[in-house]
Each structure stands twice: as structure tokens, then as C-alpha cells.
Coordinates of C-alpha atoms in Angstrom, one line a residue:
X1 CA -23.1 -33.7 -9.7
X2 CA -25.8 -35.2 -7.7
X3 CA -28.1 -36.7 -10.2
X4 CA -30.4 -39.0 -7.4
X5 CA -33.3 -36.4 -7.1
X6 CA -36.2 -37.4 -8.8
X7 CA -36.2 -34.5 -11.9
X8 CA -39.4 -33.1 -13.3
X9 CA -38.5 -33.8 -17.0
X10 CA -35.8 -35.7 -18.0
X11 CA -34.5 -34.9 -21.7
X12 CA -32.2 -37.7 -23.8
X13 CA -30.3 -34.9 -26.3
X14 CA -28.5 -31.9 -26.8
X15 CA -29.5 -30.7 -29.7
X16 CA -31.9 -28.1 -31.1
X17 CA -35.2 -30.1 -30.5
X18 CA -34.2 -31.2 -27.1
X19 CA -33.2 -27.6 -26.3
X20 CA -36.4 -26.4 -27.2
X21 CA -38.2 -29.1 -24.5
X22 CA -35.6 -28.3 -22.3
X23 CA -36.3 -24.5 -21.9
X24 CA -40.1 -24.9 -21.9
X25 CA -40.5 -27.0 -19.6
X26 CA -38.1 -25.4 -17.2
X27 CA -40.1 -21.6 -18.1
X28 CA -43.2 -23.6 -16.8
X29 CA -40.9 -24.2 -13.2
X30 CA -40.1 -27.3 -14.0
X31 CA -36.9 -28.9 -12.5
X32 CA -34.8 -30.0 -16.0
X33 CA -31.9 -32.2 -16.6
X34 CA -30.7 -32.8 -20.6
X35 CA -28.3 -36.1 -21.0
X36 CA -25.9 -35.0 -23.8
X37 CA -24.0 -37.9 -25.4
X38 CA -21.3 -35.5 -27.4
X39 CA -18.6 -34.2 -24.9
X40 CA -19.5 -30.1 -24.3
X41 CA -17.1 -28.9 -27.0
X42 CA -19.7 -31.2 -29.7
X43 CA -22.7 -30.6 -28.3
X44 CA -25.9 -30.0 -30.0
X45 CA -26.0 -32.8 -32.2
X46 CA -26.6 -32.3 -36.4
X47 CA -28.0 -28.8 -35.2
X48 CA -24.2 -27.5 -34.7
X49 CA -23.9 -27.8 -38.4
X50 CA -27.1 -26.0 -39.9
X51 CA -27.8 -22.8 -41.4
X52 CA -31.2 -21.7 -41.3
X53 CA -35.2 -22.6 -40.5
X54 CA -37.7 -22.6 -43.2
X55 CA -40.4 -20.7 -41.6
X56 CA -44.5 -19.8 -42.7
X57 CA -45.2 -16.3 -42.8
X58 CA -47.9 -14.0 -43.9
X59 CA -46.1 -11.0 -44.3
X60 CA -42.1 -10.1 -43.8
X61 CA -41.2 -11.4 -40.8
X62 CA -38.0 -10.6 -38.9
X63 CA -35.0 -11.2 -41.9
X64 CA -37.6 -12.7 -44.4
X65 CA -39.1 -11.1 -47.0
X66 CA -42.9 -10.7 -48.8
X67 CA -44.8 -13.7 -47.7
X68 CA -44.9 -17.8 -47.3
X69 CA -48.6 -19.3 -47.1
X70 CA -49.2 -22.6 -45.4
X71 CA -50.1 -24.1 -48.9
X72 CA -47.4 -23.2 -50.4
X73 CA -44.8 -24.4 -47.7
X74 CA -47.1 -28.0 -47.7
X75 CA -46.9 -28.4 -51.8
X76 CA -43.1 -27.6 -51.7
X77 CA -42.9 -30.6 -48.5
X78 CA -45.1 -32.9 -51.1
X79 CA -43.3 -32.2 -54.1
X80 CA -40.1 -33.4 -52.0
X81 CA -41.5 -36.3 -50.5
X82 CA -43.8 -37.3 -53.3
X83 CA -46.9 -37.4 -50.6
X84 CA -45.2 -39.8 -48.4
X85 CA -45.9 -37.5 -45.0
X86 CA -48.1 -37.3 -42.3
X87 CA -50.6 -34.1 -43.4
X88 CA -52.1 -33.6 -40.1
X89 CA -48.5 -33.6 -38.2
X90 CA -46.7 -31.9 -41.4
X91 CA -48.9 -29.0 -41.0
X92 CA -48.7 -28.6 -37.6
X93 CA -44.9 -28.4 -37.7
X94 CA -45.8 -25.8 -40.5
X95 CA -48.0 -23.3 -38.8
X96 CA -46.6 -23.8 -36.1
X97 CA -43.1 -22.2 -37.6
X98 CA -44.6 -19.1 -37.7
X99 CA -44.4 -18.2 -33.9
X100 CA -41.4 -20.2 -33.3
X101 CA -39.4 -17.5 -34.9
X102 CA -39.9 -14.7 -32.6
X103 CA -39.5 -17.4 -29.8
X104 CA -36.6 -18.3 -31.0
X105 CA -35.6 -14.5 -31.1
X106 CA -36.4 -13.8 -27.7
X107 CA -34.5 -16.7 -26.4
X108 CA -31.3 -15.2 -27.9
X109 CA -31.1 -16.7 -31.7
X110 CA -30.3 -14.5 -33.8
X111 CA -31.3 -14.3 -37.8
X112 CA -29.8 -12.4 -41.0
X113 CA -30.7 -12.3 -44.6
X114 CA -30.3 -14.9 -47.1
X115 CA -26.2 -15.3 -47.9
X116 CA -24.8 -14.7 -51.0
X117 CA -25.7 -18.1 -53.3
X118 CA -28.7 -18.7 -51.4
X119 CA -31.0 -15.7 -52.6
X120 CA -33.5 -18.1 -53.7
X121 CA -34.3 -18.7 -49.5
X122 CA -34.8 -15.2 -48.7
X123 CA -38.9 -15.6 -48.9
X124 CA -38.8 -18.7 -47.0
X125 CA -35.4 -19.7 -44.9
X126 CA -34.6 -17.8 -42.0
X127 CA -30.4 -17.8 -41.4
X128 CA -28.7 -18.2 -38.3
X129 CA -26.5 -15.3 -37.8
X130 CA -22.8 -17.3 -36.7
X131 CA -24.7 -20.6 -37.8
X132 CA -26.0 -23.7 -36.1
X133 CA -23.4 -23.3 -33.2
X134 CA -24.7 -19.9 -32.3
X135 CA -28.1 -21.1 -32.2
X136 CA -27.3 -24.0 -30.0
X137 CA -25.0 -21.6 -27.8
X138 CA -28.0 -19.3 -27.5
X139 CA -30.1 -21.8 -26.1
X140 CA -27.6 -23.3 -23.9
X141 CA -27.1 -20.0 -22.0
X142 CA -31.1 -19.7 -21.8
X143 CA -31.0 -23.4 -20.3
X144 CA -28.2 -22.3 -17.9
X145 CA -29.9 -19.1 -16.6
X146 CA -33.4 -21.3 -16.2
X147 CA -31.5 -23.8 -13.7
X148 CA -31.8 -26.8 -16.4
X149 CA -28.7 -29.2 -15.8
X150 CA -26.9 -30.4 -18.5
X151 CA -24.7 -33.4 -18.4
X152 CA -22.1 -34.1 -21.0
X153 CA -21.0 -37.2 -22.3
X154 CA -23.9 -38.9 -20.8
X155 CA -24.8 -42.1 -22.7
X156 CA -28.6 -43.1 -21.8
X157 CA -28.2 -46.2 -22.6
X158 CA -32.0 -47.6 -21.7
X159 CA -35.5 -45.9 -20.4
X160 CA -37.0 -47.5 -17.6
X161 CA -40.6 -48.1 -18.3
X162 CA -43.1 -49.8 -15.7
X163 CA -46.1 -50.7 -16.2
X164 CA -46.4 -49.1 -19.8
X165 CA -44.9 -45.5 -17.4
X166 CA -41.5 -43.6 -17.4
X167 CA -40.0 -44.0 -14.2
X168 CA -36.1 -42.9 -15.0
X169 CA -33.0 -44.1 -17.6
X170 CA -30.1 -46.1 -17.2
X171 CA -27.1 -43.5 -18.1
X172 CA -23.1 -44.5 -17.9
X173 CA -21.1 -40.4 -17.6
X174 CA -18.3 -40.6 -19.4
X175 CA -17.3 -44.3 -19.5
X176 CA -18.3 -44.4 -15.7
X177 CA -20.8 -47.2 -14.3
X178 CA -24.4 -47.3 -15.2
X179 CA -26.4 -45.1 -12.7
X180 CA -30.1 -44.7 -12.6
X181 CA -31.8 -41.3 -12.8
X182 CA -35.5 -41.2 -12.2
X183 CA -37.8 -38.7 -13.6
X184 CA -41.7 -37.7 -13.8
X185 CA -41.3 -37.2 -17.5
X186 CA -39.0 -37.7 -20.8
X187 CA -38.8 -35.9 -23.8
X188 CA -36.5 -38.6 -26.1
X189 CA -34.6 -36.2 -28.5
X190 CA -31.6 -38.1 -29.3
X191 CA -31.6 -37.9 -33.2
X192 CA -31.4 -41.1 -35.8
X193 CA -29.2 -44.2 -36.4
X194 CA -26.9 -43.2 -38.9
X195 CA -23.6 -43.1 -37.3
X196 CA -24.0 -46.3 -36.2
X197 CA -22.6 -48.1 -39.7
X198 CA -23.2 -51.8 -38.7
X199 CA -26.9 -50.5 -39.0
X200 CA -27.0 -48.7 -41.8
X201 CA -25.3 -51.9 -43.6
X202 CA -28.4 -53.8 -42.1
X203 CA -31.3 -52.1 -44.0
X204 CA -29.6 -50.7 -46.8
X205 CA -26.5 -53.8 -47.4
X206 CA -22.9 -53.6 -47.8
X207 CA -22.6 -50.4 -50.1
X208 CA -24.0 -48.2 -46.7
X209 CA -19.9 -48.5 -45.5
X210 CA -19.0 -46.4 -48.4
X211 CA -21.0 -43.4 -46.9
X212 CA -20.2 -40.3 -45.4
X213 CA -22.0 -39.4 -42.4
X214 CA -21.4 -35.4 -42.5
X215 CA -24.0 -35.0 -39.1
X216 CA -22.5 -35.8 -35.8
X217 CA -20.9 -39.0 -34.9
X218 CA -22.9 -39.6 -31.8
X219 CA -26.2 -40.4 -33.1
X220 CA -25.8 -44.2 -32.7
X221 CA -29.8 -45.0 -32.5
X222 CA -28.9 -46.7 -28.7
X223 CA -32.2 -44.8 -27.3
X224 CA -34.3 -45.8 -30.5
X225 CA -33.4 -49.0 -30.4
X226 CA -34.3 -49.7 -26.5
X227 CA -37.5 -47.9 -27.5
X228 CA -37.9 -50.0 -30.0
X229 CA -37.1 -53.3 -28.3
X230 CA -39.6 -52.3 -25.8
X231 CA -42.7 -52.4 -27.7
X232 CA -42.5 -48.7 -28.9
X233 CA -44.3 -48.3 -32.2
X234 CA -42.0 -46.9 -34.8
X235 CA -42.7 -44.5 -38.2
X236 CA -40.7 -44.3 -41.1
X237 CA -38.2 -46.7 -43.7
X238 CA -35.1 -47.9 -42.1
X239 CA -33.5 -47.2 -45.7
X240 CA -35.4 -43.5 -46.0
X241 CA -32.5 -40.8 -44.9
X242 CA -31.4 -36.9 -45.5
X243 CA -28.6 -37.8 -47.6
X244 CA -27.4 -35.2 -49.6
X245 CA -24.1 -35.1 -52.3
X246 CA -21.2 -34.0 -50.7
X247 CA -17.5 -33.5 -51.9
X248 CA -15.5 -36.9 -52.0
X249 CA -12.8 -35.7 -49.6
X250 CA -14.8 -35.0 -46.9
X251 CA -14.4 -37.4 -43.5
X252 CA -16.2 -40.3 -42.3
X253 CA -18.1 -38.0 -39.8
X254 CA -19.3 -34.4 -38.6
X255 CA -17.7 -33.1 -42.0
X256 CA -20.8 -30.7 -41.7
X257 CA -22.7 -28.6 -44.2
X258 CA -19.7 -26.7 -45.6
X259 CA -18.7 -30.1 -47.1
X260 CA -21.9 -30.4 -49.2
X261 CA -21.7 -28.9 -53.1
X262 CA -24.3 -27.0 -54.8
X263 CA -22.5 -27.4 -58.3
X264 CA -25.2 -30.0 -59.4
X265 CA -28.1 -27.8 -61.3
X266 CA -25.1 -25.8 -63.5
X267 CA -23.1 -29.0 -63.7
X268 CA -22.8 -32.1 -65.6
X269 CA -22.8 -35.2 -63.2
X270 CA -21.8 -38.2 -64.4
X271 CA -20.8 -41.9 -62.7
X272 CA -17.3 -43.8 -62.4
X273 CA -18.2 -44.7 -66.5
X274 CA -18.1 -41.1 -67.3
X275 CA -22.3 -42.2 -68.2
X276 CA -25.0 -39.0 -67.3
X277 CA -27.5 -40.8 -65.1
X278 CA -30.5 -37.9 -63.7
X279 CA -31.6 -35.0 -64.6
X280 CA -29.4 -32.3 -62.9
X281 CA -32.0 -29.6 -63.9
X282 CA -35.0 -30.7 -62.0
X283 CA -35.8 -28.1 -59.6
X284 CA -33.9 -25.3 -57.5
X285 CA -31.7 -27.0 -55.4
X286 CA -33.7 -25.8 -51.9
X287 CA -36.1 -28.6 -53.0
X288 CA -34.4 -31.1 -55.0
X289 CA -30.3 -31.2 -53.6
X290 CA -31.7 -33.7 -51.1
X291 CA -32.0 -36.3 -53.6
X292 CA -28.6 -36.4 -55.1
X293 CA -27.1 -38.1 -52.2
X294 CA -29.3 -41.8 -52.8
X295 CA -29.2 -41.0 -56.2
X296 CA -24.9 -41.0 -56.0
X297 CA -25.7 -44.0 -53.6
X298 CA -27.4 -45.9 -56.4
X299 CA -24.0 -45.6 -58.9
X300 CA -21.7 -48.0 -59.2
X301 CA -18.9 -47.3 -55.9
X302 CA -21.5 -45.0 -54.6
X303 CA -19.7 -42.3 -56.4
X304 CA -20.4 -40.0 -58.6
X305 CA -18.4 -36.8 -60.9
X306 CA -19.4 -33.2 -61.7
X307 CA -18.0 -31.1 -63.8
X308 CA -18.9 -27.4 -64.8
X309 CA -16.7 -24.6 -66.5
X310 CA -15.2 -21.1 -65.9
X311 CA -18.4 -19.5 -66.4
X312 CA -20.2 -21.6 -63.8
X313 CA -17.7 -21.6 -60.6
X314 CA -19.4 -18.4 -58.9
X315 CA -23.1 -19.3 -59.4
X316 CA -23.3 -21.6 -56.1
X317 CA -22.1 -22.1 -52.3
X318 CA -18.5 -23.7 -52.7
X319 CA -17.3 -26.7 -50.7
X320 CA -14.5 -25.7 -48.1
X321 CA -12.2 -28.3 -50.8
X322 CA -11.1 -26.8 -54.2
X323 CA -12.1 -28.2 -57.4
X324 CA -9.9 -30.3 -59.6
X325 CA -9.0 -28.5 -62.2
X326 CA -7.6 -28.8 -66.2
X327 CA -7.5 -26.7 -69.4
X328 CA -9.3 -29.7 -71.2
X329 CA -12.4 -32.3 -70.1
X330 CA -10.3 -35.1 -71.3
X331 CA -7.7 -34.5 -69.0
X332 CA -10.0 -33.4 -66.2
X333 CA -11.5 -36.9 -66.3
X334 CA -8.2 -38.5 -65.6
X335 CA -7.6 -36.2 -62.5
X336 CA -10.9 -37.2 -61.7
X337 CA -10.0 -40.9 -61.8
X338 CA -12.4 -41.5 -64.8
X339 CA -11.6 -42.7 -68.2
X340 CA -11.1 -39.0 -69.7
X341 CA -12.1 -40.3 -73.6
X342 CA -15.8 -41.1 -71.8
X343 CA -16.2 -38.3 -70.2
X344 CA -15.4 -35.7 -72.9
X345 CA -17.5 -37.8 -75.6
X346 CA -20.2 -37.7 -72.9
X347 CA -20.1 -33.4 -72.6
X348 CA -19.6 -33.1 -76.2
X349 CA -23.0 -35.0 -76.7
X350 CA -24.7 -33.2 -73.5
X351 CA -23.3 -29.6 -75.8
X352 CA -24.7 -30.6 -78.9
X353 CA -28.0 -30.8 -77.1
X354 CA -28.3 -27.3 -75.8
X355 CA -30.3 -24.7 -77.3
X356 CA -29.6 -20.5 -77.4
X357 CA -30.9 -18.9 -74.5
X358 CA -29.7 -16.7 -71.5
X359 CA -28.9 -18.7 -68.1
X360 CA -31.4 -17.6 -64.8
X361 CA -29.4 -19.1 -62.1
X362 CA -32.1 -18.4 -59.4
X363 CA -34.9 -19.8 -61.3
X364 CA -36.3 -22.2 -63.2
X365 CA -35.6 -21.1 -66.7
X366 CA -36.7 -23.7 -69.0
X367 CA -33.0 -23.3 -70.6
X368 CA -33.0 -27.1 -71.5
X369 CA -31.8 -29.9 -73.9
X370 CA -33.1 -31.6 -76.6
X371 CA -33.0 -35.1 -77.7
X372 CA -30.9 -36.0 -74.9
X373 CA -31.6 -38.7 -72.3
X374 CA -32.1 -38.1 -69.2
X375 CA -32.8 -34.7 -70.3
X376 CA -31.5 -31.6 -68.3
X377 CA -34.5 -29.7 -68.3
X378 CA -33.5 -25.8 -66.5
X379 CA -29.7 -24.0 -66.9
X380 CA -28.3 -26.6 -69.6
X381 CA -25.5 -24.5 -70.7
X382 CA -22.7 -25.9 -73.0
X383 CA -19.9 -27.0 -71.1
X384 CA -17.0 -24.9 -73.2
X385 CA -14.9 -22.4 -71.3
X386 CA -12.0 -23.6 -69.8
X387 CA -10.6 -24.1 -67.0
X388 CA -13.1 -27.0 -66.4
X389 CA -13.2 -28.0 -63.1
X390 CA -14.4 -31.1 -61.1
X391 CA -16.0 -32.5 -58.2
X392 CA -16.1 -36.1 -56.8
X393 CA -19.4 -36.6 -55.5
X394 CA -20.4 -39.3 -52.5
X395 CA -23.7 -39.7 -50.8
X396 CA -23.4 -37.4 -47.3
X397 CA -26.0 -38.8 -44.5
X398 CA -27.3 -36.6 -42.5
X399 CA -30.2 -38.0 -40.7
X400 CA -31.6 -41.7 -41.1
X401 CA -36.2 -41.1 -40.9
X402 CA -36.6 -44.5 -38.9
X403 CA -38.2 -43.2 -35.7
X404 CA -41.0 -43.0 -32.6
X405 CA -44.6 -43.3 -33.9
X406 CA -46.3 -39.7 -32.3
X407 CA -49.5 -38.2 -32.3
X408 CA -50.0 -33.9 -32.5
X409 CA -48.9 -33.7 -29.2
X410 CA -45.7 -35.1 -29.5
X411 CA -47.0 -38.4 -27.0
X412 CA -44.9 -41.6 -28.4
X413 CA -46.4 -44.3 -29.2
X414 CA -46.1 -47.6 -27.0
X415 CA -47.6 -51.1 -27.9
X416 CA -50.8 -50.7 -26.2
X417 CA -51.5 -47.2 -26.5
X418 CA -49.4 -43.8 -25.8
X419 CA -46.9 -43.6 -23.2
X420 CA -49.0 -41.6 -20.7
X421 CA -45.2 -39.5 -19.6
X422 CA -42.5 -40.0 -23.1
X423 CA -42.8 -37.7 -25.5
X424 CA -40.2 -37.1 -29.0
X425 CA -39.1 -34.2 -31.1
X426 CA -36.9 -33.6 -33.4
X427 CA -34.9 -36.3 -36.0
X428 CA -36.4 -39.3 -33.3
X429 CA -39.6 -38.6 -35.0
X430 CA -39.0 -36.9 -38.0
X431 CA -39.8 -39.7 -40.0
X432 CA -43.6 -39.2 -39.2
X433 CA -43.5 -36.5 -41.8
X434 CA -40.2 -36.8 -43.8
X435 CA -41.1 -40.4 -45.7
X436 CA -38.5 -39.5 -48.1
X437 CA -37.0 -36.5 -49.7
X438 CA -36.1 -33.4 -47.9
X439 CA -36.9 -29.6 -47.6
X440 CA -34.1 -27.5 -46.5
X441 CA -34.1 -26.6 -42.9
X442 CA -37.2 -28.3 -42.5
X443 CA -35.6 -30.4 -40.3
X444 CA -35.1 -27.3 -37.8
X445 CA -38.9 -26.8 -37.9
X446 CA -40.0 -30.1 -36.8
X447 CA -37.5 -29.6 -34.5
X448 CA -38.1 -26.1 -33.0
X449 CA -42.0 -27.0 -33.4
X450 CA -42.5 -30.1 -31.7
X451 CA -39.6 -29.7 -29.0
X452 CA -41.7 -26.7 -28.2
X453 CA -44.8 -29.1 -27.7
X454 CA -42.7 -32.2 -26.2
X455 CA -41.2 -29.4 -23.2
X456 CA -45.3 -28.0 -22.8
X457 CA -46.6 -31.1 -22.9
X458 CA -43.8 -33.0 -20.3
X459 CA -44.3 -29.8 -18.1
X460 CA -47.7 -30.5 -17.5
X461 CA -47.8 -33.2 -16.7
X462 CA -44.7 -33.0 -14.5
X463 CA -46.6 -30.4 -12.6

């Protein structure tokens, strides 16, 4: 592969975001290369692993149903992130959703309704149909029929800047020597830090080795750092993530989104003490599972326990590992690894505070306790029917928000002024409107938007 002529746009990333550059620009003629770090059979970053794209509408649109206003879309991302965004960039990633879909549909992605256990999206999630790795399939073929050149296993491992401009990267393909590719532009697309566990253990301390990274493995921050190091201006909290609870069993990395449990709002979730500790009724878990991953990460071991009963086991997604199960809570807690006498004095009290009233498992019903604390304010039902059944909980990572400072047109920030030919998109600069919290498949909007503006942008300036 002869990589010594000078490209048009050069894109660092495989993934959704970079994608999305990638095939505008080359639509606008532009001669396209993307450097993928994963080898070809991991390729497209976390995107492999998601489900769907939460998406403004006015009316039904494509698989999604009535309608999905701007204001409403922006309170849900506030409610989530408790104000800390970016309003002017937050609601250009919103509106701009709104064509992206039938973009995305021409370019081969293809959508159907909300799946069983997810009803609650249908109005504002789009679903891939065959998942994330059909999406980022689709868009590889596109790439591939435009001429764009991908290279796998392609480590960027620093971007030449002179004189404040892009001139080319430093890339090593697979474990070869460091070669130098030079390019008009860059669109930087490489995702976060978070597999990168020395890192982690840097901003958040020693309890960061006891998570799970369930996104791809090959999002080592080695692009954001260099940026960084070379006077780029960075946006969000080194200790600010998408972590989200997943099931104890699940691998050190890339164990994905089927590892993740939706048990929490019907469940009781206790620490290693067999001790309640938040409010597992808060919200529908579209806006508020994102929080139980620092919320496990604050426990003692960065673990946590729930536990629900026969009449709860079909209400949400499952994990792809089975529940622990035991015809008593006392003995489920010592399957668990907990002290079994704690944990069945702790759902006998949590019972005693329940009031009469019929379970809504798709809304907020207002079924909640009394003179309990914390309180479980929606679907507190008594824990009684057995078999009980029980989930180990540990904090899943899934993107870390650190990232490149960018303005509405996706131009990153350098010390002195934009960068004139780098632009970001996707999880490099997601932290400009994720502060904390998350919104599911928000993360494929920013995305989708503002790899959309990144590949216009780069192209124009190519040209």
C-alpha cells in the first residue's frame, strides 16, 4: 500500500464518527485515507457495540413514532448532565440528528423498531437493524465504493503540526516502523482514554483497576494525548466517563452492551454490606442507567448486588450471563458472596416500606416507599416470590469525556487559536457536551452530527 501521496483528508479512526468524515469528504471528491488502530475483524471502535441513535423529529420518521421536539431532547440531555453541557454545541448535535437519519439511510444503515424491553425508545431511539456492526459495515462498504483507503492496525502515534498547521502523522502499521503520511487536512476521531488503565488510575486513583472497560480495547488516548502535549486546548473532567453497571462476570474489555443489566429500576441494589445505597427508582433507565456505573464505582470494591424476584425477571433486557439463583434471599446472598443475614434483613425492611399499587414498568408510576432511606421512589414492589435471583454489579466504562476543545464547526482548538486544517468528532470531543451523565445513544448523535461537519468542513478546505 503506497501511503507517500500527499492525501486530501487524513482521518485518525474507524469508528462511526470517523466514518461519517470519511465518506463526506470523499462525496465532495476528496482523496480519503482512515488510520484504523483495531485489526479489520475489530474495527469501528465502541460503535461495533451499540444499538441505536437518539434522533429529533417533528413527526414519525423512518422506524420512529409520533414526535421528539428540540426542547424536549435538550431537557432530557440537562436532566442527565445536570446542566454541565455546551448549549450552543448540544443543540447543534440535536437538530442536526434530524437529517442525519435519512443520511444515514441512504448510505446503507438500516433501522427497525424499538426491541422488546426497550418500548420506552420507540418515540426517540432509532435501532440499528443487525446492531452497531451492521452500521459500521454499511459505512465501510460506502467508504470502499467512494475510493477512501482504509488501513488497519495503523497506530498514529503523533500529528505533525507546523507552524500552528497539519502537515501529516507519524503512523507504525502493524508493529512495523514509524512512517510519515502527509495530508492537507485531519479529522482526529480516535475515541477517549479509557482502555489505557495506568490513566484512568491517574485521575480517578487506584480503585480505576477494578473496572471493566466494556468499549473497545484500542482506545488508548495516544492521539489525545499528543494533542494535548502540543498545546491543544482540551474540554471535559479527566474523571467524567459513560460508565454504566454491567454484570460482574463480564471481561476486562470489548465485553460490549449485551454485558450491561437493566435489572436496576425493578431491583433492589445493595453493596458488599448487603447496605441499600441510591435510589433505584429515579427515572426510566434511557435517562438515568448511566449513572449506576460511578455510583457502583463509589462502593466499597467497586461492586455492587441486585436482586429482584420471579415476578420481575421478564420486565428488562437480560445480560448474555444468567442470574444467580435461590428459593430464599438469605441463601441468595451467600451465592452472592454477601453476608445472607444482611441482605435478607435489608429486603424485609425495603418490603415493609412498600405501599398497594399496580406496577407500570414503562413509566414512571409513582409506586414508591415510605419511610425508607434512600427512598425508591417509581416500581417499589415487595421483593416476595421466589426464585430470587441476583446480579453482581461492577462499574462498565465505556467512554472517558476528557477531550479536544471545538467550536460549531468541529475546528479544534490549538493554544493560540483554532487549528486552521484539524478538526474532531465523535468521543475525542464529546466531552464539550457530555460534562457528566449520559443519554442513550446520544453518543451516536454527536457522532453521526459532527463527523458529518468534521468530513464538510476538512473537504473544503482540502479543495
Amino acid at each position: 500500500m503506497n501511503l507517500s501521496e500527499p492525501w486530501d483528508v487524513v482521518v485518525v479512526g474507524g469508528g462511526n464518527a470517523a466514518l461519517c468524515a470519511a465518506i463526506t469528504a470523499a462525496e465532495a471528491g476528496c482523496r480519503v485515507v482512515i488510520f484504523e488502530g483495531a485489526p479489520k475483524p475489530y474495527r469501528g471502535g465502541n460503535s461495533r457495540h451499540t444499538r441505536n441513535f437518539r434522533c429529533m423529529h417533528g413527526g414519525p420518521l423512518s422506524v420512529l413514532t409520533n414526535a421528539y421536539g428540540e426542547d424536549e431532547y435538550y431537557d432530557d440531555l440537562i436532566r442527565v448532565t445536570k446542566g454541565e453541557t455546551d448549549e450552543v454545541l448540544a443543540r447543534l448535535a440535536i437538530r442536526g440528528s434530524e437529517a442525519a437519519l435519512p443520511w444515514m439511510e441512504a448510505r446503507g444503515v438500516r433501522f427497525q423498531p424499538s426491541l422488546s424491553g426497550t418500548l420506552s425508545l420507540s418515540r426517540t431511539n432509532a435501532f440499528f437493524l443487525g446492531g452497531g456492526k451492521a452500521l459500521v459495515n454499511a459505512y465501510y462498504a460506502r467508504a470502499a465504493d467512494l475510493g477512501v483507503t482504509v488501513v488497519y492496525e495503523a497506530q498514529v502515534q503523533h500529528v505533525v503540526i507546523e507552524g500552528g498547521v497539519f502537515t501529516g502523522v507519524d503512523v507504525a502499521v502493524a508493529g512495523g516502523e514509524m512512517q510519515r503520511v502527509t495530508g492537507r487536512a485531519c479529522v482526529i476521531a480516535s475515541g477517549g482514554f479509557q482502555s489505557d488503565l495506568d490513566w484512568l488510575a491517574r485521575a480517578w486513583g487506584p480503585a480505576a483497576r477494578n473496572l471493566l472497560i466494556r468499549g473497545t480495547p484500542y482506545n488508548r488516548g495516544i492521539v489525545l494525548k499528543d494533542m494535548l502535549d502540543q498545546g491543544a486546548q482540551s474540554v471535559g473532567d479527566p474523571t467524567q466517563c459513560h460508565a454504566v453497571a454491567i454484570d460482574g462476570r463480564a471481561p476486562q474489555f470489548d465485553g460490549g452492551i449485551v454485558t450491561r443489566l437493566d435489572c436496576v429500576p425493578f431491583s433492589v441494589v445493595v453493596n458488599r454490606d448487603g447496605q441499600r445505597f441510591y435510589d433505584e427508582g429515579e427515572d426510566v433507565w434511557p435517562k438515568r442507567y448511566a449513572i449506576w456505573g460511578r455510583l457502583v464505582a463509589a462502593q466499597p470494591d467497586q461492586v455492587a448486588y441486585s436482586v429482584i424476584d420471579s415476578r420481575s425477571l421478564d420486565l428488562f433486557m437480560p445480560s448474555v450471563f444468567p442470574p444467580v439463583v435461590a428459593h430464599t434471599v438469605a441463601e441468595l446472598g451467600e451465592k452472592l458472596g454477601i453476608d445472607g443475614g444482611a441482605l435478607d434483613r435489608t429486603v424485609q425492611q425495603f418490603n415493609a416500606a412498600c405501599r398497594e399499587g399496580a406496577l407500570h414498568p414503562t413509566e414512571l408510576d409513582g409506586l414508591s416507599t415510605e419511610g425508607l432511606t434512600p427512598p425508591k421512589t417509581n416500581w417499589a414492589r415487595p421483593i416476595v416470590e421466589p426464585p430470587f435471583y441476583g446480579y453482581a454489579l461492577r462499574p462498565g466504562v465505556t467512554f472517558t469525556y476528557l477531550g479536544l476543545k471545538v467550536d460549531e464547526t468541529a475546528q479544534v482548538a490549538g493554544p493560540e487559536g483554532n487549528y486552521p486544517n484539524i478538526w474532531a468528532a465523535g468521543e475525542t470531543m464529546a466531552g464539550s457536551i457530555l460534562g457528566q451523565g449520559y443519554l442513550a445513544g446520544f453518543g451516536m448523535t454527536i457522532g453521526t452530527v459532527f463527523g458529518r461537519i468534521a468530513g464538510r468542513e476538512a473537504a473544503a478546505y482540502a479543495g
